[in-house]
Coordinates of C-alpha atoms and ligand atoms in Angstrom, one line a residue:
V1 CA 134.5 67.0 250.7
T2 CA 134.6 70.1 252.9
S3 CA 133.5 69.8 256.5
L4 CA 130.7 72.1 257.6
A5 CA 130.6 74.3 260.6
E6 CA 127.9 76.3 262.3
I7 CA 128.2 79.0 265.0
L8 CA 125.7 79.8 267.7
A9 CA 125.8 83.1 269.6
I10 CA 123.7 82.7 272.7
G11 CA 122.3 85.5 274.8
D12 CA 119.2 87.7 275.3
E13 CA 121.4 90.8 275.2
L14 CA 122.5 89.9 271.6
V15 CA 118.9 89.3 270.4
H16 CA 117.6 92.4 271.9
G17 CA 120.3 94.6 270.6
F18 CA 122.1 95.5 273.8
A19 CA 125.3 93.8 272.7
V20 CA 126.6 93.0 269.3
D21 CA 127.8 89.5 268.4
T22 CA 131.4 89.9 267.6
N23 CA 132.4 86.4 268.7
S24 CA 131.0 84.7 265.6
A25 CA 133.0 86.7 263.2
H26 CA 136.2 85.8 264.9
I27 CA 135.2 82.1 265.1
A28 CA 134.2 82.0 261.5
R29 CA 137.5 83.5 260.3
E30 CA 139.5 81.0 262.4
L31 CA 137.5 78.0 261.3
E32 CA 137.7 78.9 257.6
R33 CA 141.4 79.4 257.9
L34 CA 141.5 75.6 258.6
G35 CA 139.5 74.8 255.6
V36 CA 136.2 74.2 257.3
E37 CA 133.2 75.9 255.6
V38 CA 130.9 78.0 257.9
R39 CA 127.4 77.7 256.5
R40 CA 125.3 79.4 259.1
V41 CA 125.6 81.7 262.1
T42 CA 122.7 81.9 264.4
V43 CA 122.0 84.4 267.2
V44 CA 119.6 82.9 269.7
S45 CA 118.1 84.0 273.0
D46 CA 118.4 82.2 276.4
A47 CA 114.8 81.0 276.1
P48 CA 115.1 77.2 276.8
G49 CA 113.0 76.0 273.9
A50 CA 114.6 78.3 271.3
L51 CA 118.1 77.4 272.6
R52 CA 117.5 73.7 272.6
A53 CA 116.0 73.8 269.1
A54 CA 118.9 75.9 267.7
L55 CA 121.5 73.6 269.2
G56 CA 119.7 70.5 268.0
E57 CA 119.3 71.8 264.4
A58 CA 122.8 73.1 264.1
C59 CA 124.2 69.7 265.3
G60 CA 122.0 68.0 262.8
R61 CA 123.5 69.9 259.9
A62 CA 127.2 70.5 260.7
D63 CA 130.3 68.5 261.6
V64 CA 131.3 71.0 264.2
V65 CA 129.2 73.6 266.1
V66 CA 130.8 76.3 268.2
A67 CA 128.5 78.0 270.7
T68 CA 129.3 81.0 272.9
G69 CA 127.6 82.4 276.0
G70 CA 125.2 81.1 278.7
L71 CA 127.8 79.3 280.7
G72 CA 127.8 81.5 283.8
P73 CA 126.4 80.5 287.2
T74 CA 123.1 82.4 287.1
E75 CA 119.6 81.2 286.4
D76 CA 119.6 82.7 282.8
D77 CA 122.8 80.7 281.9
R78 CA 121.1 77.8 280.2
T79 CA 123.5 76.4 277.6
R80 CA 124.4 73.3 279.7
A81 CA 120.8 72.3 280.2
A82 CA 119.8 73.0 276.6
A83 CA 122.8 70.9 275.3
A84 CA 121.8 68.0 277.5
A85 CA 118.2 68.2 276.2
A86 CA 119.4 68.5 272.6
G87 CA 121.6 65.5 273.1
G88 CA 119.0 63.5 275.0
V89 CA 121.1 63.1 278.1
E90 CA 120.9 64.1 281.7
L91 CA 123.0 66.7 283.5
R92 CA 125.6 65.2 285.8
F93 CA 127.8 66.8 288.4
D94 CA 131.4 66.8 287.0
E95 CA 134.0 66.7 289.7
D96 CA 136.8 67.8 287.3
C97 CA 134.8 70.7 286.3
W98 CA 134.1 71.7 289.9
Q99 CA 137.8 71.4 290.7
G100 CA 138.6 73.8 287.8
V101 CA 136.2 76.4 289.2
L102 CA 137.6 76.0 292.7
A103 CA 141.2 76.4 291.3
W104 CA 140.2 79.6 289.5
F105 CA 138.8 81.1 292.6
A106 CA 141.8 79.9 294.7
R107 CA 144.1 81.8 292.4
L108 CA 142.2 84.9 293.2
G109 CA 142.4 84.1 296.9
R110 CA 138.6 83.5 297.1
T111 CA 136.1 80.8 297.6
P112 CA 133.2 80.6 295.1
P113 CA 129.6 81.1 296.2
E114 CA 127.4 78.1 296.3
S115 CA 125.7 79.1 293.1
N116 CA 128.9 78.5 291.1
R117 CA 128.2 74.7 291.6
R118 CA 125.7 75.1 288.7
Q119 CA 128.7 75.5 286.4
A120 CA 129.9 71.9 287.2
W121 CA 126.6 70.3 286.0
L122 CA 127.5 69.2 282.5
P123 CA 125.6 67.0 280.0
A124 CA 126.4 63.3 280.6
G125 CA 129.3 62.2 278.4
A126 CA 130.6 65.8 277.9
R127 CA 134.2 66.6 278.3
V128 CA 135.1 69.7 280.3
L129 CA 137.2 72.4 278.6
E130 CA 139.5 74.3 280.9
N131 CA 139.1 78.1 281.0
R132 CA 142.4 79.7 282.0
W133 CA 140.9 83.2 281.5
G134 CA 137.8 83.2 283.6
T135 CA 135.5 81.2 285.8
A136 CA 133.1 79.6 283.3
P137 CA 134.4 76.2 282.1
G138 CA 133.4 75.2 278.6
F139 CA 132.6 71.7 277.5
C140 CA 132.4 69.6 274.3
Q141 CA 129.8 66.9 273.5
R142 CA 128.8 64.8 270.6
I143 CA 125.3 65.5 269.4
G144 CA 124.1 63.7 266.3
R145 CA 126.8 64.1 263.6
A146 CA 128.4 67.1 265.2
E147 CA 130.9 67.8 267.9
L148 CA 129.5 70.7 269.9
F149 CA 132.0 73.1 271.6
A150 CA 130.4 75.3 274.2
L151 CA 132.5 78.3 275.1
P152 CA 131.9 81.4 277.4
G153 CA 130.5 84.5 275.9
V154 CA 133.2 86.9 277.2
P155 CA 135.2 87.6 274.0
R156 CA 138.7 87.4 275.7
E157 CA 137.9 84.0 277.2
M158 CA 136.3 82.8 274.0
V159 CA 139.4 83.7 272.0
G160 CA 141.7 81.8 274.3
M161 CA 139.6 78.7 274.5
L162 CA 138.9 78.6 270.8
E163 CA 142.7 78.5 270.2
L164 CA 143.4 76.0 273.1
H165 CA 140.6 73.5 272.6
V166 CA 138.6 74.0 269.4
L167 CA 141.1 74.8 266.6
P168 CA 143.5 71.9 267.3
W169 CA 140.5 69.4 267.3
V170 CA 139.2 70.9 264.0
A171 CA 142.6 70.9 262.4
E172 CA 143.2 67.2 263.3
R173 CA 139.7 65.8 262.6
L174 CA 138.2 68.0 259.9
G175 CA 141.0 70.0 258.4
G176 CA 141.1 69.3 254.7
G177 CA 142.8 72.0 252.7
A178 CA 143.4 75.5 253.9
F179 CA 142.2 79.0 253.3
A180 CA 144.2 82.1 252.6
F181 CA 142.8 85.7 252.8
H182 CA 143.9 89.0 251.4
E183 CA 142.4 92.5 251.6
L184 CA 142.8 95.5 249.2
R185 CA 141.4 98.8 250.4
T186 CA 140.2 101.6 248.1
L187 CA 139.3 105.3 248.5
G188 CA 137.6 107.5 246.0
I189 CA 135.3 105.0 244.3
H190 CA 131.8 104.1 245.0
E191 CA 130.8 100.5 245.8
A192 CA 128.7 100.1 242.7
A193 CA 131.5 101.3 240.4
L194 CA 134.0 99.1 242.1
G195 CA 131.6 96.1 241.9
E196 CA 131.3 96.7 238.1
R197 CA 135.1 96.4 237.7
L198 CA 135.2 93.2 239.6
A199 CA 131.8 91.7 238.6
D200 CA 133.2 88.5 237.0
L201 CA 135.4 87.8 240.0
M202 CA 132.5 88.2 242.4
A203 CA 130.2 85.6 240.8
A204 CA 128.7 83.2 243.3
D205 CA 130.6 80.2 241.9
H206 CA 133.9 82.0 241.4
E207 CA 136.9 80.5 243.2
P208 CA 138.6 82.2 245.0
R209 CA 135.7 84.1 246.6
V210 CA 135.8 87.9 246.2
G211 CA 133.6 90.3 248.2
I212 CA 133.3 94.0 248.8
T213 CA 132.4 95.8 252.1
A214 CA 132.1 99.5 252.6
H215 CA 133.0 101.5 255.7
F216 CA 132.9 105.3 255.7
G217 CA 133.9 105.6 252.1
M218 CA 136.6 103.1 252.2
M219 CA 135.9 99.8 250.3
T220 CA 137.5 96.6 251.3
V221 CA 137.9 94.0 248.6
R222 CA 138.4 90.7 250.4
I223 CA 139.7 87.5 248.8
A224 CA 139.1 84.1 250.3
A225 CA 141.0 81.4 248.5
R226 CA 140.8 77.7 249.2
G227 CA 143.6 75.4 248.4
S228 CA 144.9 71.9 249.0
G229 CA 147.4 73.3 251.6
T230 CA 148.5 76.6 252.9
A231 CA 151.0 77.2 250.1
D232 CA 148.4 76.3 247.4
A233 CA 145.8 78.6 249.0
Q234 CA 148.2 81.5 249.2
A235 CA 149.3 81.1 245.6
R236 CA 145.6 81.2 244.4
C237 CA 145.0 84.2 246.6
A238 CA 148.0 86.0 245.3
A239 CA 147.0 85.4 241.7
T240 CA 143.6 86.8 242.2
A241 CA 145.1 89.8 244.2
A242 CA 147.4 90.5 241.2
E243 CA 144.4 90.5 238.9
I244 CA 142.4 92.9 241.1
R245 CA 145.4 95.2 241.7
A246 CA 145.7 95.7 238.0
R247 CA 142.0 96.7 237.7
I248 CA 141.9 99.1 240.7
A249 CA 145.4 100.6 240.7
D250 CA 144.0 104.2 240.4
V251 CA 141.9 103.9 243.6
L252 CA 144.0 101.5 245.7
A253 CA 144.8 103.0 249.1
Y254 CA 146.7 100.1 250.8
E255 CA 146.6 96.4 251.3
G256 CA 146.3 94.0 254.2
A257 CA 144.2 93.4 257.2
E258 CA 146.2 95.6 259.6
P259 CA 144.3 98.8 260.6
L260 CA 145.7 102.0 259.1
E261 CA 146.4 103.6 262.5
S262 CA 148.4 100.6 263.5
I263 CA 150.5 100.8 260.3
V264 CA 151.1 104.5 261.0
V265 CA 152.3 103.9 264.5
R266 CA 154.5 101.1 263.4
E267 CA 156.1 103.0 260.6
L268 CA 156.7 106.1 262.8
G269 CA 158.5 103.8 265.2
R270 CA 160.6 102.3 262.4
A271 CA 161.5 105.8 261.1
G272 CA 162.3 106.9 264.6
A273 CA 160.0 109.9 264.2
T274 CA 157.2 111.5 266.1
L275 CA 153.8 112.8 265.2
A276 CA 151.4 115.6 266.3
V277 CA 147.9 116.3 265.0
A278 CA 145.8 119.5 265.0
E279 CA 142.1 118.8 264.5
S280 CA 139.2 121.1 264.0
C281 CA 136.2 119.3 262.4
T282 CA 137.3 115.9 263.6
G283 CA 137.4 117.0 267.2
G284 CA 140.1 114.6 268.4
L285 CA 138.9 111.5 266.5
L286 CA 142.2 111.1 264.8
A287 CA 144.2 111.4 268.0
A288 CA 141.9 108.9 269.6
R289 CA 142.4 106.4 266.8
L290 CA 146.1 106.7 266.9
T291 CA 146.4 106.5 270.7
G292 CA 144.2 103.4 270.6
I293 CA 147.2 101.5 269.3
A294 CA 149.5 100.0 271.9
G295 CA 152.9 101.5 271.6
A296 CA 151.6 104.9 270.5
S297 CA 153.3 106.6 273.4
A298 CA 156.6 106.1 271.8
V299 CA 155.7 108.1 268.6
F300 CA 152.6 110.2 269.3
R301 CA 153.5 113.7 270.7
E302 CA 150.2 115.4 271.1
G303 CA 146.9 116.2 269.6
V304 CA 145.2 119.6 269.8
V305 CA 141.5 120.2 269.2
T306 CA 141.5 123.8 267.9
Y307 CA 137.8 124.2 267.3
H308 CA 137.1 127.9 267.7
D309 CA 139.0 130.4 265.6
A310 CA 140.5 131.9 268.7
A311 CA 142.0 128.5 269.6
K312 CA 143.7 128.2 266.2
T313 CA 145.4 131.5 267.0
Q314 CA 146.2 130.8 270.7
R315 CA 147.4 127.2 270.3
L316 CA 148.8 127.2 266.8
G317 CA 149.6 130.8 266.1
V318 CA 147.3 131.1 263.1
P319 CA 147.1 134.9 262.4
P320 CA 143.6 136.4 263.1
A321 CA 143.8 138.4 259.9
L322 CA 144.3 135.2 257.9
L323 CA 141.3 133.6 259.6
A324 CA 139.2 136.7 258.9
A325 CA 140.2 137.0 255.3
Q326 CA 140.2 133.3 254.2
G327 CA 137.9 131.6 256.7
A328 CA 138.9 128.7 258.9
V329 CA 138.2 126.2 256.2
S330 CA 140.9 127.2 253.7
E331 CA 144.3 126.2 252.3
P332 CA 146.3 129.0 254.0
V333 CA 144.7 128.2 257.4
A334 CA 145.3 124.5 257.1
R335 CA 148.9 125.3 256.2
A336 CA 149.3 127.7 259.1
M337 CA 147.8 125.2 261.5
V338 CA 150.3 122.5 260.6
E339 CA 153.3 124.9 260.6
G340 CA 152.4 126.2 264.0
L341 CA 151.8 122.7 265.3
L342 CA 155.1 121.3 264.2
E343 CA 157.0 124.3 265.6
R344 CA 155.3 124.0 269.0
A345 CA 155.2 120.2 269.3
G346 CA 158.7 119.5 268.0
A347 CA 157.5 116.6 265.9
E348 CA 158.8 115.4 262.5
F349 CA 155.4 114.6 261.2
G350 CA 152.2 116.6 261.6
I351 CA 148.7 116.8 260.1
A352 CA 146.1 119.5 260.4
I353 CA 142.4 119.0 259.5
T354 CA 139.8 121.8 259.0
G355 CA 136.5 121.3 257.4
I356 CA 132.7 121.6 257.4
A357 CA 131.1 118.5 258.9
G358 CA 127.5 119.8 258.7
P359 CA 124.6 119.4 258.6
D360 CA 124.7 123.3 258.9
G361 CA 127.3 125.8 258.1
G362 CA 127.8 125.2 254.4
S363 CA 127.7 127.8 251.7
D364 CA 127.9 127.7 247.9
A365 CA 131.6 128.4 248.0
K366 CA 132.3 126.1 251.0
P367 CA 129.7 123.3 251.0
V368 CA 129.2 120.7 253.7
G369 CA 131.8 118.0 253.3
L370 CA 134.6 120.3 252.2
V371 CA 137.7 119.5 254.2
W372 CA 141.3 121.0 253.9
F373 CA 144.3 118.9 255.0
A374 CA 147.9 120.0 255.6
L375 CA 150.5 117.4 256.0
G376 CA 154.0 118.3 257.3
A377 CA 156.7 115.7 256.9
R378 CA 160.3 116.5 257.9
G379 CA 160.1 120.2 256.9
R380 CA 157.9 119.8 253.8
V381 CA 154.2 120.7 253.7
R382 CA 151.6 119.4 251.4
T383 CA 148.0 120.7 251.4
W384 CA 145.0 119.4 249.6
Q385 CA 141.2 119.6 249.8
R386 CA 138.5 117.0 249.5
L387 CA 134.7 117.4 249.0
F388 CA 133.2 114.4 250.8
S389 CA 129.6 113.3 250.2
A390 CA 127.4 115.1 252.7
L391 CA 126.1 111.9 254.2
G392 CA 125.9 113.3 257.7
R393 CA 128.2 114.7 260.3
E394 CA 129.6 111.3 261.4
F395 CA 130.4 110.3 257.8
V396 CA 132.3 113.5 257.0
R397 CA 134.3 113.3 260.2
E398 CA 135.2 109.6 259.9
R399 CA 136.0 110.0 256.2
A400 CA 138.3 112.9 257.1
V401 CA 140.1 110.8 259.7
L402 CA 140.6 108.0 257.0
E403 CA 142.0 110.5 254.6
A404 CA 144.5 111.7 257.1
L405 CA 145.6 108.2 258.1
V406 CA 146.0 107.2 254.4
A407 CA 148.1 110.4 253.8
L408 CA 150.2 109.7 256.9
R409 CA 150.8 106.1 255.9
Q410 CA 151.7 107.3 252.4
A411 CA 154.2 109.9 253.7
L412 CA 155.9 107.3 255.9
V413 CA 156.2 104.4 253.4
D414 CA 156.8 106.7 250.3
P415 CA 158.5 109.9 251.5
G416 CA 158.6 111.2 247.9
S417 CA 154.8 111.7 248.0
V418 CA 155.2 114.8 250.1
S419 CA 156.5 117.6 247.9
G420 CA 155.9 121.3 248.1
Ligands
ATP501 P1 130.1 84.4 282.2 O1 130.2 83.3 283.2 O2 131.3 85.3 282.2 O3 128.8 85.1 282.4 P2 128.8 83.3 279.9 O4 129.2 82.2 279.1 O5 127.6 83.2 280.7 O6 130.1 83.7 280.8 P3 127.5 85.6 278.8 O7 126.9 85.9 280.2 O8 126.6 85.1 277.8 O9 128.7 84.5 278.9 O10 128.3 86.8 278.3 C1 129.3 87.4 279.0 C2 129.7 88.7 278.4 O11 130.2 88.5 277.1 C3 128.6 89.8 278.2 O12 129.2 91.1 278.5 C4 128.2 89.7 276.8 O13 127.7 90.9 276.3 C5 129.5 89.2 276.1 N1 129.1 88.4 275.0 C6 128.4 87.3 275.0 N2 128.2 86.7 273.8 C7 128.9 87.5 272.9 C8 129.1 87.5 271.5 N3 128.6 86.6 270.7 N4 129.9 88.5 271.0 C9 130.4 89.5 271.8 N5 130.2 89.6 273.1 C10 129.5 88.6 273.7
MG502 MG1 126.5 84.9 281.8

């Protein structure tokens, strides 16, 4: 029998929409990796009654409950009190916990304000969980059939404490079997059409589980396979992946959970090559994505945002006559942009993007969503156009960035793909 888990994200800011609960997704993935099934994720406010009820109910249904948030020293941090109430015990001052708070402040060369003592009042019988990443200690406590783990809300602290305290306990007490995951990403097919191809694999009772999520035109097919152990789970996952691969070969862009920009930066490093980008309609989004990856400085030369026609001439040397005759969104201009870019930046790889993001500015000949790309790779240039669905400015821009990243990845892992 599979052990059951529930996750509780605690905080008014989450309920009112001022922050988004990202902790739960991380916790769910990590728990399922150990073979525990996450049945329910609850987002609940700091209101004492709601919080106590949510904790009590989750602990009545699951074998392990992981809660995040509400462990700070202020009046609105109520997880300790609510857990005590849900477990039918008093709050007690925990000297170990207080020493942990003092030690954290001492490391920063400070003494804590008196209000921090609140953090050392834990439910009677609870065990303190050391927080090496911040002030708020966590705790764990048995309530009903469940072991409750209360962790801080700050994502960085939560991640560290989950790994240090929760996952080892779960692996030892509840771990039965294991999960393996795999992701296949597609471009150029709609969700419904993709769903039709995989319908039988996506049935509710199908094992391994197969699901589709859409993000700016890229579909992710996710496989979650359960097995008796890691090797068994991986084998089941691989078998389903092979089946899916055969059905979607024509639209498969790449596989794996690693973000595209991270693959591109890594492959550039492996190739000992550098990259420059020239962006018009994407306005620097591509450069921002690439420079968001640690280590980009070793491979990313520069990004230029040549928005106005005059800038395409000044920065990239695109002839004004070409712009006048062909328009900025055209094959010759995209080509001239990347040629000028590579010459000036001295990079081995370059990409230029010019298109019409909308909602205005389209014409019959050049509708909104039309984007020209030019990819330069070690002296060879390939150009192509795409007509993206006019689903708004953000969609066209994000979709164009995706297209560029997929093309760059392809050029790096399969140099033969750039001919011309
Ligand atoms: P602290 O002592 O640091 O305040 P805490 O346990 O009281 O810890 P919260 O005050 O609830 O934590 O949240 C601290 C920060 O973490 C806030 O910026 C909040 O937006 C963020 N945060 C809280 N819960 C989540 C969550 N489920 N997902 C993502 N971020 C979260
Ligand atoms: Mg707080």
